[in-house]
Amino acid sequence: MDRAELAAFLRSRRERISPADVGLPAGSRRRTPGLRREEVAQLAYISTEYYTRLEQARGPRPSREVLTGLARALRLTDAERDHLHLLAGAPPGPPPGPSREVRQSILDLVHRLPQSAAFVTSAMMEVLAWNDLAAALMEDFSALPRRERNLARRAFLGPHTEGRRLYGVSDADAFARHAARRLRTAAARYPDDPEVAALIRELLDGSEEFARLWALHEVDVTPTLRKTFQHPLVGPVTVNCDALDLADRDQQVVIYTAVPGSPAEEALRLLSVIGTQSMDAPR
């Protein structure tokens, strides 16, 4: 345990967080930047005396539970969380759950692809970010509550609008198998995450197909390179499918593009104009 470096690291992370970041009033008598020590202690569910000793390089080695509380209170990134554990002499365990934070550079990339439908998914198949064309081709994710943006839940539990499973995509059955494999990997990678466990229980209880696929214990992910969407307004749209892995966040950027000069390219161009405002088909 490197007490001096741990103390300096905790102090630097505390000073960069404003009270508003964690829902606390700023007040008018703050003499130091960031949070007060007692506020960090409160957020981490430890005593102020104990946290003060850590920042003064006098504290005992913190437990994993304390480190988890500090990482949450100080809003550490995954890399910072690992660094905190290493400074405390406790090698980091698996991340507590799939990351939902998308890097700004990836958000910029997704929105700078106006001729492609692009979106970002988490390890548990939740759509985290998307561009306008992805919303027009699939659905307006911004109009959905967070839990309904999960593609695995959509694939196995619906809704299946007008008999069209998963937006009428041609590889819906293959995608369902792919989703079960991705969730199998997520369950092994995040064994203590309650959201991953709850999603898997929900799918096991609600879908015989998922239960059958889950029992296969498959983890290999075979990419689909081309698929066709049966869109309610513009008809069939055949796209090439590429998935870019973001290993540091355990996320994927999925990009759908049409062959230049094809009817699908014209359909995507039309969808980029229509957007989601004229999508009157029931979901």
CSV table of C-alpha atoms in Angstrom, one decimal:
chain,number,residue,atom,x,y,z
A,1,MET,CA,0.0,0.0,0.0
A,2,ASP,CA,1.4,3.4,-1.0
A,3,ARG,CA,-0.1,5.7,1.6
A,4,ALA,CA,1.4,8.9,0.3
A,5,GLU,CA,0.3,8.3,-3.3
A,6,LEU,CA,-3.2,7.1,-2.2
A,7,ALA,CA,-3.6,10.3,-0.1
A,8,ALA,CA,-2.6,12.5,-3.0
A,9,PHE,CA,-4.8,10.7,-5.4
A,10,LEU,CA,-7.9,10.8,-3.2
A,11,ARG,CA,-7.3,14.6,-2.6
A,12,SER,CA,-7.0,15.3,-6.3
A,13,ARG,CA,-10.1,13.4,-7.2
A,14,ARG,CA,-12.1,15.1,-4.4
A,15,GLU,CA,-11.0,18.5,-5.5
A,16,ARG,CA,-12.2,18.1,-9.0
A,17,ILE,CA,-15.8,17.3,-8.1
A,18,SER,CA,-18.3,20.2,-7.5
A,19,PRO,CA,-21.1,19.8,-5.0
A,20,ALA,CA,-23.6,20.2,-7.8
A,21,ASP,CA,-22.1,17.1,-9.5
A,22,VAL,CA,-23.3,14.9,-6.6
A,23,GLY,CA,-26.5,16.8,-5.8
A,24,LEU,CA,-25.2,18.8,-2.8
A,25,PRO,CA,-25.7,22.5,-2.2
A,26,ALA,CA,-22.6,24.6,-3.0
A,27,GLY,CA,-23.0,27.0,0.0
A,28,SER,CA,-21.1,30.2,0.3
A,29,ARG,CA,-18.2,29.4,2.7
A,30,ARG,CA,-16.2,26.8,0.8
A,31,ARG,CA,-12.5,27.5,1.3
A,32,THR,CA,-11.3,24.6,-0.9
A,33,PRO,CA,-12.2,23.5,-4.4
A,34,GLY,CA,-14.4,20.5,-4.8
A,35,LEU,CA,-16.1,18.5,-2.1
A,36,ARG,CA,-15.3,18.6,1.6
A,37,ARG,CA,-13.8,15.5,3.3
A,38,GLU,CA,-17.0,14.9,5.3
A,39,GLU,CA,-19.0,15.0,2.1
A,40,VAL,CA,-16.9,12.3,0.5
A,41,ALA,CA,-17.1,10.2,3.6
A,42,GLN,CA,-20.9,10.5,3.7
A,43,LEU,CA,-21.2,9.5,0.0
A,44,ALA,CA,-18.8,6.6,0.6
A,45,TYR,CA,-20.6,5.4,3.8
A,46,ILE,CA,-17.5,5.7,5.9
A,47,SER,CA,-16.6,7.9,8.9
A,48,THR,CA,-15.1,11.3,8.3
A,49,GLU,CA,-12.3,10.5,10.7
A,50,TYR,CA,-11.4,7.4,8.7
A,51,TYR,CA,-11.4,9.2,5.4
A,52,THR,CA,-9.4,12.1,6.8
A,53,ARG,CA,-6.7,9.6,8.0
A,54,LEU,CA,-6.6,8.2,4.4
A,55,GLU,CA,-6.0,11.6,3.0
A,56,GLN,CA,-3.3,12.3,5.6
A,57,ALA,CA,-1.5,9.1,4.7
A,58,ARG,CA,-2.2,7.7,8.2
A,59,GLY,CA,-5.0,5.3,7.5
A,60,PRO,CA,-4.9,1.4,7.5
A,61,ARG,CA,-5.4,-0.5,4.3
A,62,PRO,CA,-9.0,0.0,3.1
A,63,SER,CA,-11.1,-3.0,2.4
A,64,ARG,CA,-12.6,-3.7,-1.1
A,65,GLU,CA,-16.0,-2.4,0.2
A,66,VAL,CA,-14.4,0.9,1.3
A,67,LEU,CA,-12.6,1.2,-2.1
A,68,THR,CA,-15.9,0.5,-3.9
A,69,GLY,CA,-17.6,3.2,-1.9
A,70,LEU,CA,-14.8,5.7,-2.6
A,71,ALA,CA,-14.8,5.0,-6.3
A,72,ARG,CA,-18.6,5.6,-6.4
A,73,ALA,CA,-18.4,8.8,-4.3
A,74,LEU,CA,-15.5,10.3,-6.3
A,75,ARG,CA,-17.1,9.2,-9.6
A,76,LEU,CA,-14.0,7.4,-10.8
A,77,THR,CA,-13.6,6.1,-14.3
A,78,ASP,CA,-12.8,2.4,-14.7
A,79,ALA,CA,-9.1,3.2,-15.1
A,80,GLU,CA,-9.1,5.4,-12.0
A,81,ARG,CA,-10.9,2.7,-10.0
A,82,ASP,CA,-8.2,0.2,-10.9
A,83,HIS,CA,-5.5,2.8,-10.0
A,84,LEU,CA,-7.2,3.3,-6.6
A,85,HIS,CA,-7.1,-0.4,-5.9
A,86,LEU,CA,-3.4,-0.7,-6.9
A,87,LEU,CA,-2.4,2.2,-4.6
A,88,ALA,CA,-4.3,0.6,-1.8
A,89,GLY,CA,-2.5,-2.7,-2.3
A,90,ALA,CA,-5.7,-4.5,-3.4
A,91,PRO,CA,-5.5,-5.7,-7.0
A,92,PRO,CA,-8.7,-4.6,-8.8
A,93,GLY,CA,-11.4,-7.2,-9.3
A,94,PRO,CA,-13.8,-7.2,-12.2
A,95,PRO,CA,-15.7,-4.0,-13.0
A,96,PRO,CA,-18.9,-3.7,-10.9
A,97,GLY,CA,-21.0,-3.6,-14.1
A,98,PRO,CA,-21.0,-2.7,-17.8
A,99,SER,CA,-20.0,0.8,-18.5
A,100,ARG,CA,-22.8,3.1,-19.8
A,101,GLU,CA,-20.5,6.1,-20.3
A,102,VAL,CA,-19.7,6.7,-24.0
A,103,ARG,CA,-16.5,8.6,-24.8
A,104,GLN,CA,-17.2,12.1,-26.3
A,105,SER,CA,-15.0,11.2,-29.3
A,106,ILE,CA,-17.3,8.2,-30.1
A,107,LEU,CA,-20.4,10.3,-29.7
A,108,ASP,CA,-18.8,12.8,-32.2
A,109,LEU,CA,-18.0,9.9,-34.6
A,110,VAL,CA,-21.6,8.5,-34.5
A,111,HIS,CA,-23.1,11.9,-35.3
A,112,ARG,CA,-20.6,12.6,-38.1
A,113,LEU,CA,-21.9,9.7,-40.1
A,114,PRO,CA,-25.0,11.3,-41.7
A,115,GLN,CA,-25.2,8.7,-44.5
A,116,SER,CA,-24.9,5.7,-42.1
A,117,ALA,CA,-27.1,4.5,-39.3
A,118,ALA,CA,-24.8,4.2,-36.3
A,119,PHE,CA,-25.3,3.4,-32.6
A,120,VAL,CA,-23.4,2.3,-29.5
A,121,THR,CA,-24.4,-0.7,-27.4
A,122,SER,CA,-23.2,-1.8,-24.0
A,123,ALA,CA,-22.1,-5.3,-23.0
A,124,MET,CA,-25.7,-6.1,-22.0
A,125,MET,CA,-27.0,-4.9,-25.4
A,126,GLU,CA,-28.4,-1.5,-24.2
A,127,VAL,CA,-28.4,1.2,-26.9
A,128,LEU,CA,-26.4,4.0,-25.3
A,129,ALA,CA,-26.1,6.5,-28.2
A,130,TRP,CA,-27.4,6.8,-31.7
A,131,ASN,CA,-27.6,9.2,-34.6
A,132,ASP,CA,-30.7,10.4,-36.4
A,133,LEU,CA,-30.6,7.9,-39.2
A,134,ALA,CA,-30.4,5.0,-36.7
A,135,ALA,CA,-33.5,6.4,-35.0
A,136,ALA,CA,-35.3,6.7,-38.3
A,137,LEU,CA,-34.3,3.2,-39.5
A,138,MET,CA,-35.0,1.4,-36.2
A,139,GLU,CA,-37.0,3.6,-33.7
A,140,ASP,CA,-36.7,6.8,-31.8
A,141,PHE,CA,-34.7,5.6,-28.8
A,142,SER,CA,-35.0,9.1,-27.2
A,143,ALA,CA,-38.7,8.5,-26.8
A,144,LEU,CA,-38.2,5.2,-24.8
A,145,PRO,CA,-37.4,4.7,-21.2
A,146,ARG,CA,-33.9,3.3,-20.6
A,147,ARG,CA,-35.0,-0.3,-20.0
A,148,GLU,CA,-36.8,-0.5,-23.3
A,149,ARG,CA,-33.6,0.5,-25.2
A,150,ASN,CA,-32.2,-3.0,-24.7
A,151,LEU,CA,-31.9,-4.9,-28.0
A,152,ALA,CA,-31.8,-8.3,-26.3
A,153,ARG,CA,-35.1,-7.6,-24.4
A,154,ARG,CA,-36.6,-6.3,-27.7
A,155,ALA,CA,-35.5,-9.4,-29.6
A,156,PHE,CA,-36.9,-11.9,-27.1
A,157,LEU,CA,-39.8,-10.1,-25.5
A,158,GLY,CA,-41.0,-7.7,-28.2
A,159,PRO,CA,-43.0,-5.8,-29.0
A,160,HIS,CA,-43.2,-7.3,-32.5
A,161,THR,CA,-45.0,-4.6,-34.4
A,162,GLU,CA,-47.4,-6.0,-37.1
A,163,GLY,CA,-45.6,-9.4,-36.8
A,164,ARG,CA,-42.2,-7.8,-37.6
A,165,ARG,CA,-39.7,-9.0,-35.1
A,166,LEU,CA,-36.9,-6.6,-34.2
A,167,TYR,CA,-37.7,-3.9,-36.7
A,168,GLY,CA,-38.4,-6.5,-39.4
A,169,VAL,CA,-34.8,-7.3,-39.8
A,170,SER,CA,-33.9,-10.4,-41.9
A,171,ASP,CA,-31.5,-12.0,-39.4
A,172,ALA,CA,-33.7,-11.7,-36.3
A,173,ASP,CA,-33.2,-15.3,-35.3
A,174,ALA,CA,-29.5,-15.1,-35.8
A,175,PHE,CA,-29.4,-11.8,-33.8
A,176,ALA,CA,-31.3,-13.5,-31.0
A,177,ARG,CA,-28.6,-16.2,-30.8
A,178,HIS,CA,-25.9,-13.5,-30.9
A,179,ALA,CA,-27.7,-11.6,-28.1
A,180,ALA,CA,-27.8,-14.7,-25.9
A,181,ARG,CA,-24.1,-15.3,-26.5
A,182,ARG,CA,-23.2,-11.6,-25.6
A,183,LEU,CA,-25.2,-11.9,-22.4
A,184,ARG,CA,-23.5,-15.1,-21.5
A,185,THR,CA,-20.2,-13.3,-21.8
A,186,ALA,CA,-21.5,-10.3,-19.8
A,187,ALA,CA,-22.7,-12.6,-17.0
A,188,ALA,CA,-19.3,-14.1,-16.6
A,189,ARG,CA,-17.5,-10.7,-16.8
A,190,TYR,CA,-19.9,-8.9,-14.4
A,191,PRO,CA,-21.0,-11.6,-12.0
A,192,ASP,CA,-22.0,-9.2,-9.3
A,193,ASP,CA,-23.9,-6.7,-11.4
A,194,PRO,CA,-27.6,-6.7,-10.4
A,195,GLU,CA,-28.8,-5.3,-13.8
A,196,VAL,CA,-27.2,-8.0,-15.8
A,197,ALA,CA,-28.6,-10.7,-13.5
A,198,ALA,CA,-32.1,-9.2,-13.5
A,199,LEU,CA,-32.1,-9.0,-17.3
A,200,ILE,CA,-31.1,-12.6,-17.7
A,201,ARG,CA,-33.8,-13.7,-15.2
A,202,GLU,CA,-36.4,-11.7,-17.0
A,203,LEU,CA,-35.5,-13.3,-20.3
A,204,LEU,CA,-35.3,-16.8,-18.9
A,205,ASP,CA,-38.8,-16.3,-17.3
A,206,GLY,CA,-40.4,-14.7,-20.4
A,207,SER,CA,-38.9,-16.4,-23.4
A,208,GLU,CA,-38.6,-20.1,-24.1
A,209,GLU,CA,-36.3,-19.3,-27.0
A,210,PHE,CA,-33.9,-17.5,-24.7
A,211,ALA,CA,-34.0,-20.3,-22.2
A,212,ARG,CA,-33.1,-22.8,-24.9
A,213,LEU,CA,-30.3,-20.7,-26.3
A,214,TRP,CA,-29.0,-19.9,-22.8
A,215,ALA,CA,-28.8,-23.7,-22.0
A,216,LEU,CA,-26.4,-24.1,-25.0
A,217,HIS,CA,-23.6,-22.1,-23.1
A,218,GLU,CA,-22.4,-20.6,-26.3
A,219,VAL,CA,-20.0,-17.6,-26.2
A,220,ASP,CA,-18.6,-17.3,-29.7
A,221,VAL,CA,-20.0,-14.2,-31.5
A,222,THR,CA,-20.4,-14.6,-35.3
A,223,PRO,CA,-20.9,-11.2,-37.0
A,224,THR,CA,-23.6,-10.7,-39.6
A,225,LEU,CA,-22.2,-8.8,-42.5
A,226,ARG,CA,-25.4,-7.9,-44.3
A,227,LYS,CA,-29.0,-7.6,-43.2
A,228,THR,CA,-32.3,-6.3,-44.5
A,229,PHE,CA,-34.8,-4.1,-42.6
A,230,GLN,CA,-38.5,-4.2,-43.5
A,231,HIS,CA,-39.2,-0.6,-42.9
A,232,PRO,CA,-42.9,0.4,-42.6
A,233,LEU,CA,-42.4,3.6,-44.7
A,234,VAL,CA,-39.7,3.0,-47.2
A,235,GLY,CA,-39.9,-0.8,-47.6
A,236,PRO,CA,-36.9,-3.1,-47.5
A,237,VAL,CA,-33.5,-1.6,-46.7
A,238,THR,CA,-30.5,-3.8,-47.2
A,239,VAL,CA,-27.3,-2.7,-45.4
A,240,ASN,CA,-23.8,-3.8,-44.7
A,241,CYS,CA,-23.2,-4.2,-40.9
A,242,ASP,CA,-19.9,-3.5,-39.2
A,243,ALA,CA,-19.3,-3.6,-35.4
A,244,LEU,CA,-16.3,-1.9,-33.9
A,245,ASP,CA,-15.3,-3.1,-30.4
A,246,LEU,CA,-14.4,-0.5,-27.8
A,247,ALA,CA,-12.4,-2.7,-25.5
A,248,ASP,CA,-11.8,-0.2,-22.8
A,249,ARG,CA,-15.5,0.3,-22.2
A,250,ASP,CA,-16.7,-3.1,-23.3
A,251,GLN,CA,-19.0,-1.5,-25.9
A,252,GLN,CA,-19.6,-1.7,-29.6
A,253,VAL,CA,-20.2,0.9,-32.3
A,254,VAL,CA,-22.6,-0.6,-34.9
A,255,ILE,CA,-22.6,1.0,-38.3
A,256,TYR,CA,-25.2,0.2,-41.1
A,257,THR,CA,-24.2,1.4,-44.6
A,258,ALA,CA,-25.8,0.9,-48.0
A,259,VAL,CA,-24.0,0.0,-51.2
A,260,PRO,CA,-23.5,3.2,-53.2
A,261,GLY,CA,-26.0,3.6,-56.0
A,262,SER,CA,-28.3,0.9,-54.6
A,263,PRO,CA,-32.1,1.3,-53.8
A,264,ALA,CA,-31.1,1.0,-50.1
A,265,GLU,CA,-28.9,4.0,-50.4
A,266,GLU,CA,-31.8,6.0,-51.8
A,267,ALA,CA,-34.1,4.6,-49.0
A,268,LEU,CA,-31.6,5.8,-46.3
A,269,ARG,CA,-31.4,9.2,-48.0
A,270,LEU,CA,-35.1,9.4,-47.8
A,271,LEU,CA,-35.1,8.3,-44.2
A,272,SER,CA,-32.6,11.0,-43.4
A,273,VAL,CA,-35.1,13.5,-44.6
A,274,ILE,CA,-38.2,12.0,-43.0
A,275,GLY,CA,-36.4,11.3,-39.7
A,276,THR,CA,-38.7,10.1,-36.9
A,277,GLN,CA,-41.4,12.8,-37.2
A,278,SER,CA,-43.5,10.9,-39.7
A,279,MET,CA,-43.1,7.5,-38.2
A,280,ASP,CA,-46.7,6.9,-37.4
A,281,ALA,CA,-46.5,3.1,-37.5
A,282,PRO,CA,-47.4,1.6,-34.1
A,283,ARG,CA,-44.5,0.4,-32.1
